[in-house]
Amino acid sequence: MAEIIVIGGGLAGSEAAWRASKMGVKVTLFEMKPKKFSPAHKTEGLAELVCSNSLRSDAEENASGLLKREMALLDSIVIAAAEKTRVPAGSALAVDRVRFSEFITEKLSSDPNIEIINEEITKLDFSVPTVVATGPLTSEGLTDEIMTLTGDDGLFFYDAISPIIHTESINMDLGFRGSRYGKGGDDYINLPMDKDTYYSFIREIKRADEVTPHSFEDKKIFEGCLPIEVMVRRGDDTLSFGPMKPVGLEDPKTGKRAFAVVQLRQENFEGTLYNIVGFQTRLKQKEQDRVFRMIPGLENAEFARYGSVHRNTFIQSPRLLFPTLELKRRPGLFISGQLVGVEGYVESAMMGILAGINASLVALNEGPKVPPRNTAMGSLVTYITDKKSKEFQPMNINFGLFPSPPPGVRKKDRRRFMVNSAMKEMEIWAKKTSLNNYLTPPK
Ligand SMILES: Cc1cc2nc3c(=O)[nH]c(=O)nc-3n(C[C@H](O)[C@H](O)[C@H](O)COP(=O)(O)OP(=O)(O)OC[C@H]3O[C@@H](n4cnc5c(N)ncnc54)[C@H](O)[C@@H]3O)c2cc1C
């Protein structure tokens, strides 16, 4: 019987094991709990939700809602568990976390194709296709092994994310395109600020509330990539001599250099998303809404992703992974979950499904598959394996990652169009790749 190994029984590992079993493949699932716990995991069960009990929006025309519908189509154990254990939370899909984990633990433990072994794995030398799904807090021993495979510069321990904005929500009447000293043509969007606005902005950053770091998060590590609020605490002018320095940027409307300039850099190939350069931050999300909308041109900014800085293990996927999640340097080794540079419970679980499908296909002597570009799954994979990505940082699902609809589609119909075409393509893909021959709905 075809066989695979899955390492890590979190959200991604549980999905990968479930998927493989439904494809008739035997799975050995290694989970280090309860012998060893990461600093955030506290319970013995599989698929532990370490923080919030919300899997975010379930709304139909929301990117996270679409991701869940695609997962349900692919027979996701996480979505089945969430439906069974859901608690009222408006348009969000929130769960009773204990029952959620119990449901998945019970399904996987009683599955005749799955054997669960509670052991920490520190070597990746299995002779059968293997899925690594050990998450943002991968144990130290295995981290060293992954680093041997990826190289020192292939694995990161913290993310430092600047807010990412939907391009269409930026008011370009107040901005101009250009690069410092003209080097790089029109690559950046520049939003000039006068002196009064700058100092009001600095005052509000100082007043804004920050997220409290977890006890296991080392503050020293941020020296090389300081959150803006830390820079501001070092002096009111630090930003205007740092990420907001106006030198080399003349505003074509006034012919003058502004007091300070906020620069935005293109985030994705399609140019539907831009990040605010150097604005990695630990400010609370509602404070980012309030303070960053003071930037002229961002009054109505729609955030695709808020800034953050936290402990997170992830690899340089654009360089290291095929869009099948197979490691280029090690055929048969698939990386999944948050380790590939997606962010969030459902995104990680979705990467578990893809790794589970592809490791199983390899075990069944078939080629691994790439999901269609215009699905939520395909959009995430395209983002993480986009070789043009210069400063790769983790991302959660949002419509900015999807291909733009054709020009004829009206603005108000764009999301519906994206949802419909994604669901249609996902159904075709599941059929074309014969996944439906293997799939059976969870009981
Ligand atoms: C503190 C913290 C809070 C978070 N809060 C949220 C939130 O509120 N909402 C959200 O959407 N996302 C949150 N995340 C992100 C969240 O962790 C991921 O989205 C998701 O859990 C990742 O899924 P995963 O399967 O990749 O990893 P995990 O769910 O973390 O699963 C990894 C599993 O691998 C096991 N493991 C690790 N090393 C080994 C080893 N060497 N051998 C065997 N087993 C091993 C671990 O015990 C664990 O069970 C948070 C992350 C952290 C660290």
Short mmCIF file of C-alpha atoms and ligand atoms in Angstrom, two decimals:
data_model
loop_
_atom_site.label_atom_id
_atom_site.label_comp_id
_atom_site.label_asym_id
_atom_site.label_seq_id
_atom_site.Cartn_x
_atom_site.Cartn_y
_atom_site.Cartn_z
CA MET A 1 0.00 0.00 0.00
CA ALA A 2 1.23 3.50 -0.87
CA GLU A 3 2.53 5.32 2.18
CA ILE A 4 3.42 8.82 3.39
CA ILE A 5 4.79 10.43 6.56
CA VAL A 6 3.30 13.59 8.06
CA ILE A 7 5.24 15.50 10.72
CA GLY A 8 3.19 17.76 13.01
CA GLY A 9 -0.43 17.19 14.01
CA GLY A 10 -1.58 20.81 13.90
CA LEU A 11 -4.06 22.23 11.39
CA ALA A 12 -1.98 21.52 8.29
CA GLY A 13 -0.70 18.12 9.41
CA SER A 14 -4.21 16.94 10.32
CA GLU A 15 -5.50 17.99 6.89
CA ALA A 16 -2.58 16.31 5.10
CA ALA A 17 -3.10 13.04 6.98
CA TRP A 18 -6.88 13.11 6.43
CA ARG A 19 -6.45 13.83 2.72
CA ALA A 20 -3.93 11.02 2.26
CA SER A 21 -6.17 8.53 4.03
CA LYS A 22 -9.14 9.49 1.83
CA MET A 23 -6.92 8.85 -1.21
CA GLY A 24 -6.26 5.33 0.06
CA VAL A 25 -2.75 6.09 1.26
CA LYS A 26 -1.36 4.87 4.57
CA VAL A 27 -0.13 7.64 6.88
CA THR A 28 2.22 7.74 9.82
CA LEU A 29 1.58 11.02 11.65
CA PHE A 30 4.26 12.18 14.09
CA GLU A 31 3.17 14.70 16.71
CA MET A 32 5.53 15.62 19.54
CA LYS A 33 2.75 16.45 22.04
CA PRO A 34 2.25 15.48 24.86
CA LYS A 35 5.91 14.53 25.29
CA LYS A 36 7.01 18.01 24.26
CA PHE A 37 5.06 21.25 23.91
CA SER A 38 5.90 24.44 21.98
CA PRO A 39 5.69 27.61 24.11
CA ALA A 40 2.13 28.25 22.81
CA HIS A 41 0.60 24.75 22.66
CA LYS A 42 -1.03 23.63 25.90
CA THR A 43 -3.32 20.66 25.19
CA GLU A 44 -2.72 17.08 24.10
CA GLY A 45 -5.11 16.96 21.13
CA LEU A 46 -4.46 17.41 17.42
CA ALA A 47 -5.29 20.68 15.60
CA GLU A 48 -5.00 22.88 18.66
CA LEU A 49 -6.04 26.50 18.12
CA VAL A 50 -3.34 28.31 20.06
CA CYS A 51 -4.95 31.73 20.29
CA SER A 52 -8.27 33.00 18.93
CA ASN A 53 -11.17 30.55 18.49
CA SER A 54 -12.21 32.30 15.27
CA LEU A 55 -11.44 31.00 11.80
CA ARG A 56 -12.41 34.45 10.51
CA SER A 57 -15.14 35.41 8.06
CA ASP A 58 -17.53 32.88 6.63
CA ALA A 59 -19.25 35.44 4.37
CA GLU A 60 -19.71 34.36 0.75
CA GLU A 61 -18.07 37.33 -0.91
CA ASN A 62 -15.10 37.43 1.42
CA ALA A 63 -11.73 35.91 0.44
CA SER A 64 -11.52 33.96 3.69
CA GLY A 65 -15.10 32.72 3.15
CA LEU A 66 -14.16 31.60 -0.36
CA LEU A 67 -11.11 29.76 0.96
CA LYS A 68 -13.39 27.85 3.36
CA ARG A 69 -15.81 26.95 0.58
CA GLU A 70 -12.95 25.61 -1.54
CA MET A 71 -11.71 23.63 1.45
CA ALA A 72 -15.18 22.19 2.02
CA LEU A 73 -15.22 21.16 -1.65
CA LEU A 74 -11.94 19.34 -1.03
CA ASP A 75 -13.44 17.51 1.94
CA SER A 76 -11.53 19.45 4.62
CA ILE A 77 -11.49 17.93 8.12
CA VAL A 78 -10.93 21.41 9.61
CA ILE A 79 -14.10 22.77 7.99
CA ALA A 80 -16.07 19.64 8.94
CA ALA A 81 -14.90 20.04 12.55
CA ALA A 82 -15.67 23.77 12.54
CA GLU A 83 -19.22 23.19 11.26
CA LYS A 84 -19.82 20.59 14.00
CA THR A 85 -18.42 22.71 16.82
CA ARG A 86 -19.35 26.23 15.70
CA VAL A 87 -20.37 28.86 18.25
CA PRO A 88 -22.33 32.07 17.47
CA ALA A 89 -20.01 34.80 16.14
CA GLY A 90 -21.91 36.82 13.53
CA SER A 91 -20.43 36.37 10.08
CA ALA A 92 -17.27 34.75 11.50
CA LEU A 93 -16.77 31.01 11.79
CA ALA A 94 -15.85 30.59 15.46
CA VAL A 95 -15.60 27.26 17.26
CA ASP A 96 -15.55 25.62 20.65
CA ARG A 97 -11.80 24.98 20.54
CA VAL A 98 -11.85 21.94 22.85
CA ARG A 99 -14.56 20.17 20.86
CA PHE A 100 -12.94 21.22 17.60
CA SER A 101 -9.66 19.55 18.55
CA GLU A 102 -11.51 16.51 20.01
CA PHE A 103 -13.46 16.02 16.75
CA ILE A 104 -10.29 15.98 14.64
CA THR A 105 -8.34 13.86 17.13
CA GLU A 106 -11.16 11.30 17.22
CA LYS A 107 -11.50 11.14 13.40
CA LEU A 108 -7.79 10.72 12.81
CA SER A 109 -7.19 8.30 15.70
CA SER A 110 -9.99 6.00 14.58
CA ASP A 111 -8.99 6.06 10.89
CA PRO A 112 -7.57 2.65 9.94
CA ASN A 113 -5.18 4.27 7.42
CA ILE A 114 -3.63 6.61 10.00
CA GLU A 115 -1.17 5.72 12.73
CA ILE A 116 -0.34 8.49 15.20
CA ILE A 117 3.02 8.38 16.94
CA ASN A 118 3.76 10.89 19.69
CA GLU A 119 7.38 11.67 19.00
CA GLU A 120 9.48 14.67 18.11
CA ILE A 121 11.14 14.31 14.70
CA THR A 122 14.53 15.92 14.22
CA LYS A 123 15.73 14.29 10.98
CA LEU A 124 14.10 14.37 7.56
CA ASP A 125 15.46 11.19 6.06
CA PHE A 126 12.35 9.10 5.40
CA SER A 127 12.24 6.90 2.33
CA VAL A 128 8.59 7.70 1.50
CA PRO A 129 6.97 11.05 0.53
CA THR A 130 6.95 13.29 3.59
CA VAL A 131 4.94 16.35 4.61
CA VAL A 132 6.51 18.74 7.14
CA ALA A 133 3.77 20.64 8.99
CA THR A 134 5.40 21.64 12.25
CA GLY A 135 4.17 25.22 12.20
CA PRO A 136 5.39 28.62 13.36
CA LEU A 137 6.88 27.14 16.54
CA THR A 138 8.68 24.15 15.03
CA SER A 139 10.88 22.45 17.64
CA GLU A 140 14.52 23.43 17.77
CA GLY A 141 15.90 20.06 16.68
CA LEU A 142 13.82 20.01 13.50
CA THR A 143 14.48 23.71 12.82
CA ASP A 144 18.21 22.89 12.61
CA GLU A 145 17.47 20.08 10.16
CA ILE A 146 15.27 22.35 8.00
CA MET A 147 18.02 24.97 8.02
CA THR A 148 20.47 22.38 6.71
CA LEU A 149 18.09 21.82 3.79
CA THR A 150 17.25 25.48 3.12
CA GLY A 151 20.58 27.14 3.96
CA ASP A 152 20.97 29.74 6.74
CA ASP A 153 19.29 32.45 4.69
CA GLY A 154 16.35 30.22 3.76
CA LEU A 155 14.59 30.14 7.13
CA PHE A 156 13.20 33.06 9.13
CA PHE A 157 12.26 33.22 12.81
CA TYR A 158 10.28 36.44 12.93
CA ASP A 159 8.03 38.17 10.50
CA ALA A 160 8.12 41.94 10.21
CA ILE A 161 5.14 42.91 8.14
CA SER A 162 4.29 46.39 6.93
CA PRO A 163 0.60 47.09 6.30
CA ILE A 164 -0.54 46.10 2.82
CA ILE A 165 -3.10 48.29 1.07
CA HIS A 166 -5.48 47.60 -1.83
CA THR A 167 -4.14 49.86 -4.60
CA GLU A 168 -7.59 51.01 -5.71
CA SER A 169 -8.21 52.53 -2.25
CA ILE A 170 -5.17 54.88 -2.50
CA ASN A 171 -6.04 58.47 -3.46
CA MET A 172 -3.49 59.15 -6.19
CA ASP A 173 -4.62 62.81 -6.45
CA LEU A 174 -2.46 63.33 -3.35
CA GLY A 175 0.45 61.13 -4.41
CA PHE A 176 2.91 60.74 -7.24
CA ARG A 177 4.90 57.92 -8.76
CA GLY A 178 8.69 57.84 -8.79
CA SER A 179 11.80 56.45 -7.12
CA ARG A 180 14.46 58.20 -5.04
CA TYR A 181 16.80 60.12 -7.38
CA GLY A 182 14.89 58.62 -10.31
CA LYS A 183 16.53 55.21 -9.72
CA GLY A 184 13.83 52.68 -10.55
CA GLY A 185 11.50 54.81 -12.67
CA ASP A 186 7.90 54.93 -11.48
CA ASP A 187 8.14 51.93 -9.20
CA TYR A 188 6.98 53.57 -5.96
CA ILE A 189 3.84 55.43 -4.95
CA ASN A 190 4.93 58.47 -2.90
CA LEU A 191 2.61 60.26 -0.48
CA PRO A 192 4.09 63.63 0.60
CA MET A 193 3.45 65.13 4.06
CA ASP A 194 3.88 68.70 5.27
CA LYS A 195 5.54 69.57 8.60
CA ASP A 196 2.34 69.96 10.66
CA THR A 197 0.81 66.72 9.37
CA TYR A 198 4.09 64.89 10.06
CA TYR A 199 4.30 65.95 13.71
CA SER A 200 0.58 65.24 14.29
CA PHE A 201 1.19 61.82 12.80
CA ILE A 202 4.17 61.20 15.11
CA ARG A 203 2.07 62.33 18.12
CA GLU A 204 -0.66 59.83 17.26
CA ILE A 205 1.83 56.97 16.79
CA LYS A 206 3.12 57.70 20.31
CA ARG A 207 -0.41 57.62 21.72
CA ALA A 208 -1.50 54.44 19.91
CA ASP A 209 -1.93 51.12 21.73
CA GLU A 210 0.42 48.25 20.95
CA VAL A 211 -0.07 44.50 20.97
CA THR A 212 1.69 42.91 23.97
CA PRO A 213 4.40 40.46 22.83
CA HIS A 214 4.11 36.83 23.99
CA SER A 215 6.46 35.85 26.81
CA PHE A 216 8.48 33.65 24.40
CA GLU A 217 9.07 36.48 21.94
CA ASP A 218 12.56 37.93 22.18
CA LYS A 219 12.46 41.72 21.85
CA LYS A 220 16.17 42.04 21.02
CA ILE A 221 15.70 40.37 17.65
CA PHE A 222 13.89 43.41 16.28
CA GLU A 223 16.99 45.68 16.25
CA GLY A 224 17.59 45.08 12.54
CA CYS A 225 13.98 45.64 11.56
CA LEU A 226 12.50 48.03 14.09
CA PRO A 227 8.75 48.58 14.40
CA ILE A 228 7.94 52.21 13.56
CA GLU A 229 6.62 52.96 17.05
CA VAL A 230 10.03 51.96 18.46
CA MET A 231 11.75 54.25 15.94
CA VAL A 232 9.42 57.09 16.97
CA ARG A 233 10.31 56.58 20.65
CA ARG A 234 13.94 57.27 19.70
CA GLY A 235 13.07 60.78 18.51
CA ASP A 236 10.34 62.72 16.71
CA ASP A 237 12.52 63.08 13.62
CA THR A 238 13.68 59.46 13.33
CA LEU A 239 11.10 58.59 10.67
CA SER A 240 11.80 61.69 8.59
CA PHE A 241 15.47 60.64 8.50
CA GLY A 242 14.52 56.96 8.06
CA PRO A 243 11.70 55.34 6.05
CA MET A 244 9.98 58.72 5.47
CA LYS A 245 13.03 60.66 4.33
CA PRO A 246 12.06 62.95 1.45
CA VAL A 247 15.47 63.19 -0.24
CA GLY A 248 15.62 62.46 -3.95
CA LEU A 249 11.85 62.81 -4.31
CA GLU A 250 10.47 65.98 -5.83
CA ASP A 251 6.70 66.32 -5.88
CA PRO A 252 5.86 67.05 -9.56
CA LYS A 253 2.76 69.02 -8.49
CA THR A 254 4.76 71.58 -6.46
CA GLY A 255 8.23 71.06 -7.95
CA LYS A 256 9.50 70.91 -4.34
CA ARG A 257 10.69 68.36 -1.85
CA ALA A 258 8.08 67.61 0.85
CA PHE A 259 8.87 67.62 4.59
CA ALA A 260 8.44 63.83 4.68
CA VAL A 261 7.28 61.15 2.25
CA VAL A 262 5.55 57.82 2.82
CA GLN A 263 6.56 55.34 0.12
CA LEU A 264 4.53 52.35 -1.02
CA ARG A 265 6.07 49.45 -2.89
CA GLN A 266 4.28 47.02 -5.19
CA GLU A 267 3.45 43.82 -3.33
CA ASN A 268 2.13 41.44 -5.99
CA PHE A 269 2.69 40.84 -9.66
CA GLU A 270 -0.71 42.26 -10.68
CA GLY A 271 -0.07 45.53 -8.80
CA THR A 272 -3.37 45.31 -6.90
CA LEU A 273 -1.55 45.53 -3.55
CA TYR A 274 1.09 47.92 -2.19
CA ASN A 275 2.94 47.78 1.12
CA ILE A 276 3.98 50.82 3.16
CA VAL A 277 7.76 50.69 3.08
CA GLY A 278 9.45 50.33 6.48
CA PHE A 279 6.19 50.47 8.47
CA GLN A 280 6.44 47.10 10.22
CA THR A 281 4.52 47.63 13.44
CA ARG A 282 3.05 46.18 16.59
CA LEU A 283 0.27 48.75 16.84
CA LYS A 284 -3.17 47.22 17.38
CA GLN A 285 -5.20 46.84 14.19
CA LYS A 286 -7.77 49.47 15.13
CA GLU A 287 -4.92 51.90 15.82
CA GLN A 288 -3.38 51.15 12.41
CA ASP A 289 -6.77 51.99 10.88
CA ARG A 290 -6.85 55.27 12.75
CA VAL A 291 -3.22 56.41 12.55
CA PHE A 292 -2.22 55.26 9.05
CA ARG A 293 -5.32 56.82 7.55
CA MET A 294 -3.83 60.18 8.65
CA ILE A 295 -1.33 59.75 5.80
CA PRO A 296 -2.49 62.01 2.94
CA GLY A 297 -3.82 59.68 0.23
CA LEU A 298 -4.64 56.85 2.65
CA GLU A 299 -7.76 58.44 4.19
CA ASN A 300 -9.91 55.64 2.77
CA ALA A 301 -7.21 52.96 2.68
CA GLU A 302 -8.48 49.40 2.63
CA PHE A 303 -6.03 47.14 4.44
CA ALA A 304 -5.40 43.76 2.80
CA ARG A 305 -3.17 42.92 5.75
CA TYR A 306 -2.29 44.83 8.87
CA GLY A 307 1.30 45.28 9.97
CA SER A 308 2.72 42.91 12.56
CA VAL A 309 5.92 41.66 14.10
CA HIS A 310 5.89 38.26 15.73
CA ARG A 311 7.66 34.98 16.26
CA ASN A 312 7.13 32.82 13.22
CA THR A 313 9.19 30.14 11.53
CA PHE A 314 8.86 30.20 7.75
CA ILE A 315 11.00 29.37 4.75
CA GLN A 316 11.99 31.42 1.71
CA SER A 317 9.33 29.70 -0.39
CA PRO A 318 9.77 31.79 -3.58
CA ARG A 319 13.29 30.40 -3.90
CA LEU A 320 12.89 26.98 -2.32
CA LEU A 321 9.48 25.56 -3.28
CA PHE A 322 7.71 24.41 -6.42
CA PRO A 323 4.04 25.51 -6.56
CA THR A 324 3.22 21.93 -5.58
CA LEU A 325 4.85 22.66 -2.17
CA GLU A 326 7.64 20.18 -2.95
CA LEU A 327 11.09 21.31 -1.89
CA LYS A 328 13.22 21.87 -5.01
CA ARG A 329 16.32 20.49 -3.29
CA ARG A 330 14.64 17.34 -1.99
CA PRO A 331 12.14 15.56 -4.25
CA GLY A 332 9.41 13.87 -2.22
CA LEU A 333 9.67 16.34 0.68
CA PHE A 334 6.65 18.67 0.93
CA ILE A 335 6.49 21.68 3.25
CA SER A 336 3.10 22.90 4.39
CA GLY A 337 1.12 24.97 6.87
CA GLN A 338 2.43 28.22 8.21
CA LEU A 339 6.02 27.11 7.48
CA VAL A 340 5.55 27.95 3.77
CA GLY A 341 4.78 31.60 4.55
CA VAL A 342 1.02 31.71 4.70
CA GLU A 343 -0.52 33.19 7.80
CA GLY A 344 -3.58 32.07 9.74
CA TYR A 345 -5.44 28.92 10.73
CA VAL A 346 -7.39 28.30 7.51
CA GLU A 347 -4.57 29.32 5.17
CA SER A 348 -2.26 26.88 6.98
CA ALA A 349 -4.89 24.13 6.85
CA MET A 350 -5.39 24.72 3.11
CA MET A 351 -1.65 24.27 2.53
CA GLY A 352 -1.96 21.00 4.45
CA ILE A 353 -4.61 19.83 1.99
CA LEU A 354 -2.38 20.64 -0.99
CA ALA A 355 0.68 18.96 0.54
CA GLY A 356 -1.44 15.94 1.48
CA ILE A 357 -2.79 15.63 -2.08
CA ASN A 358 0.63 15.96 -3.67
CA ALA A 359 2.56 13.71 -1.29
CA SER A 360 -0.16 11.10 -1.84
CA LEU A 361 -0.04 11.48 -5.63
CA VAL A 362 3.73 10.92 -5.52
CA ALA A 363 3.22 7.87 -3.29
CA LEU A 364 0.68 6.62 -5.86
CA ASN A 365 3.27 7.13 -8.64
CA GLU A 366 1.42 10.09 -10.13
CA GLY A 367 2.79 13.62 -10.63
CA PRO A 368 2.08 16.35 -8.07
CA LYS A 369 -0.47 19.00 -9.15
CA VAL A 370 -0.60 22.80 -9.14
CA PRO A 371 -3.99 24.33 -8.24
CA PRO A 372 -5.64 26.75 -10.72
CA ARG A 373 -4.38 30.33 -10.50
CA ASN A 374 -7.76 31.99 -9.92
CA THR A 375 -8.77 29.89 -6.91
CA ALA A 376 -8.02 30.94 -3.32
CA MET A 377 -5.69 27.94 -3.03
CA GLY A 378 -3.96 28.86 -6.31
CA SER A 379 -3.67 32.52 -5.32
CA LEU A 380 -1.95 31.66 -2.04
CA VAL A 381 0.44 29.27 -3.78
CA THR A 382 1.21 31.86 -6.48
CA TYR A 383 1.99 34.44 -3.80
CA ILE A 384 4.33 32.22 -1.81
CA THR A 385 6.22 30.89 -4.83
CA ASP A 386 6.39 34.16 -6.80
CA LYS A 387 10.07 34.39 -7.69
CA LYS A 388 9.84 38.16 -8.22
CA SER A 389 9.04 38.67 -4.54
CA LYS A 390 12.01 40.68 -3.18
CA GLU A 391 11.26 40.74 0.53
CA PHE A 392 9.09 37.72 1.15
CA GLN A 393 6.82 38.01 4.20
CA PRO A 394 3.88 35.81 5.23
CA MET A 395 0.43 36.62 3.89
CA ASN A 396 -3.16 35.73 4.64
CA ILE A 397 -5.80 35.27 1.97
CA ASN A 398 -7.27 38.42 0.41
CA PHE A 399 -8.72 39.37 -2.96
CA GLY A 400 -5.61 41.37 -3.83
CA LEU A 401 -3.84 38.05 -4.46
CA PHE A 402 -6.34 36.98 -7.12
CA PRO A 403 -6.05 37.83 -10.82
CA SER A 404 -8.09 40.93 -11.64
CA PRO A 405 -11.43 40.24 -13.37
CA PRO A 406 -11.66 41.31 -17.05
CA PRO A 407 -12.15 45.09 -17.56
CA GLY A 408 -15.82 44.60 -18.54
CA VAL A 409 -16.80 43.46 -15.04
CA ARG A 410 -18.31 46.35 -13.04
CA LYS A 411 -16.66 47.31 -9.73
CA LYS A 412 -19.61 46.17 -7.63
CA ASP A 413 -19.63 42.76 -9.36
CA ARG A 414 -15.89 42.07 -9.12
CA ARG A 415 -15.90 40.00 -5.92
CA ARG A 416 -18.88 37.93 -6.99
CA PHE A 417 -17.11 37.28 -10.31
CA MET A 418 -13.92 36.18 -8.51
CA VAL A 419 -15.84 33.90 -6.14
CA ASN A 420 -17.85 32.26 -8.93
CA SER A 421 -14.89 31.66 -11.20
CA ALA A 422 -12.78 30.32 -8.31
CA MET A 423 -15.45 27.81 -7.27
CA LYS A 424 -16.00 26.72 -10.86
CA GLU A 425 -12.27 26.22 -11.44
CA MET A 426 -11.84 24.37 -8.15
CA GLU A 427 -14.59 21.93 -9.09
CA ILE A 428 -13.02 21.34 -12.51
CA TRP A 429 -9.56 20.91 -10.96
CA ALA A 430 -10.80 18.37 -8.44
CA LYS A 431 -12.39 16.40 -11.31
CA LYS A 432 -9.48 16.78 -13.73
CA THR A 433 -6.92 15.65 -11.18
CA SER A 434 -9.21 12.72 -10.36
CA LEU A 435 -9.33 13.85 -6.74
CA ASN A 436 -13.02 13.12 -6.70
CA ASN A 437 -12.23 9.46 -7.37
CA TYR A 438 -10.54 9.34 -4.01
CA LEU A 439 -12.71 11.73 -2.02
CA THR A 440 -15.43 10.64 0.35
CA PRO A 441 -17.30 13.08 2.59
CA PRO A 442 -16.42 13.06 6.32
CA LYS A 443 -19.07 11.46 8.56
C1 LIG B 1 1.20 32.47 19.60
C2 LIG B 1 0.47 32.35 18.31
C3 LIG B 1 -0.83 32.81 18.19
C4 LIG B 1 -1.52 32.67 16.98
N1 LIG B 1 -2.80 33.13 16.87
C5 LIG B 1 -3.50 32.95 15.74
C6 LIG B 1 -4.86 33.36 15.64
O1 LIG B 1 -5.43 33.87 16.58
N2 LIG B 1 -5.51 33.19 14.46
C7 LIG B 1 -4.89 32.61 13.39
O2 LIG B 1 -5.55 32.45 12.34
N3 LIG B 1 -3.61 32.19 13.46
C8 LIG B 1 -2.89 32.36 14.61
N4 LIG B 1 -1.59 31.96 14.70
C9 LIG B 1 -0.98 31.37 13.58
C10 LIG B 1 -1.28 29.85 13.75
O3 LIG B 1 -0.33 29.18 14.48
C11 LIG B 1 -1.24 29.18 12.48
O4 LIG B 1 -2.09 29.89 11.71
C12 LIG B 1 -1.63 27.72 12.52
O5 LIG B 1 -1.84 27.11 13.77
C13 LIG B 1 -0.49 27.08 11.87
O6 LIG B 1 -0.87 25.80 11.52
P1 LIG B 1 0.25 24.72 11.31
O7 LIG B 1 -0.45 23.44 11.10
O8 LIG B 1 1.22 25.19 10.30
O9 LIG B 1 1.02 24.69 12.70
P2 LIG B 1 0.46 24.28 14.17
O10 LIG B 1 -1.02 24.35 14.21
O11 LIG B 1 1.25 25.10 15.13
O12 LIG B 1 0.87 22.76 14.28
C14 LIG B 1 2.20 22.33 14.34
C15 LIG B 1 2.23 21.02 15.15
O13 LIG B 1 3.54 20.43 14.98
C16 LIG B 1 3.99 19.95 16.23
N5 LIG B 1 5.46 19.91 16.15
C17 LIG B 1 6.33 20.96 16.14
N6 LIG B 1 7.59 20.50 15.97
C18 LIG B 1 7.52 19.15 15.87
C19 LIG B 1 8.50 18.10 15.68
N7 LIG B 1 9.80 18.37 15.54
N8 LIG B 1 8.07 16.81 15.62
C20 LIG B 1 6.73 16.49 15.74
N9 LIG B 1 5.79 17.45 15.97
C21 LIG B 1 6.17 18.76 16.00
C22 LIG B 1 3.42 20.93 17.23
O14 LIG B 1 3.31 20.35 18.52
C23 LIG B 1 2.05 21.24 16.63
O15 LIG B 1 1.05 20.37 17.10
C24 LIG B 1 -0.88 32.08 15.88
C25 LIG B 1 0.43 31.61 16.00
C26 LIG B 1 1.11 31.73 17.20
C27 LIG B 1 2.50 31.20 17.30
#
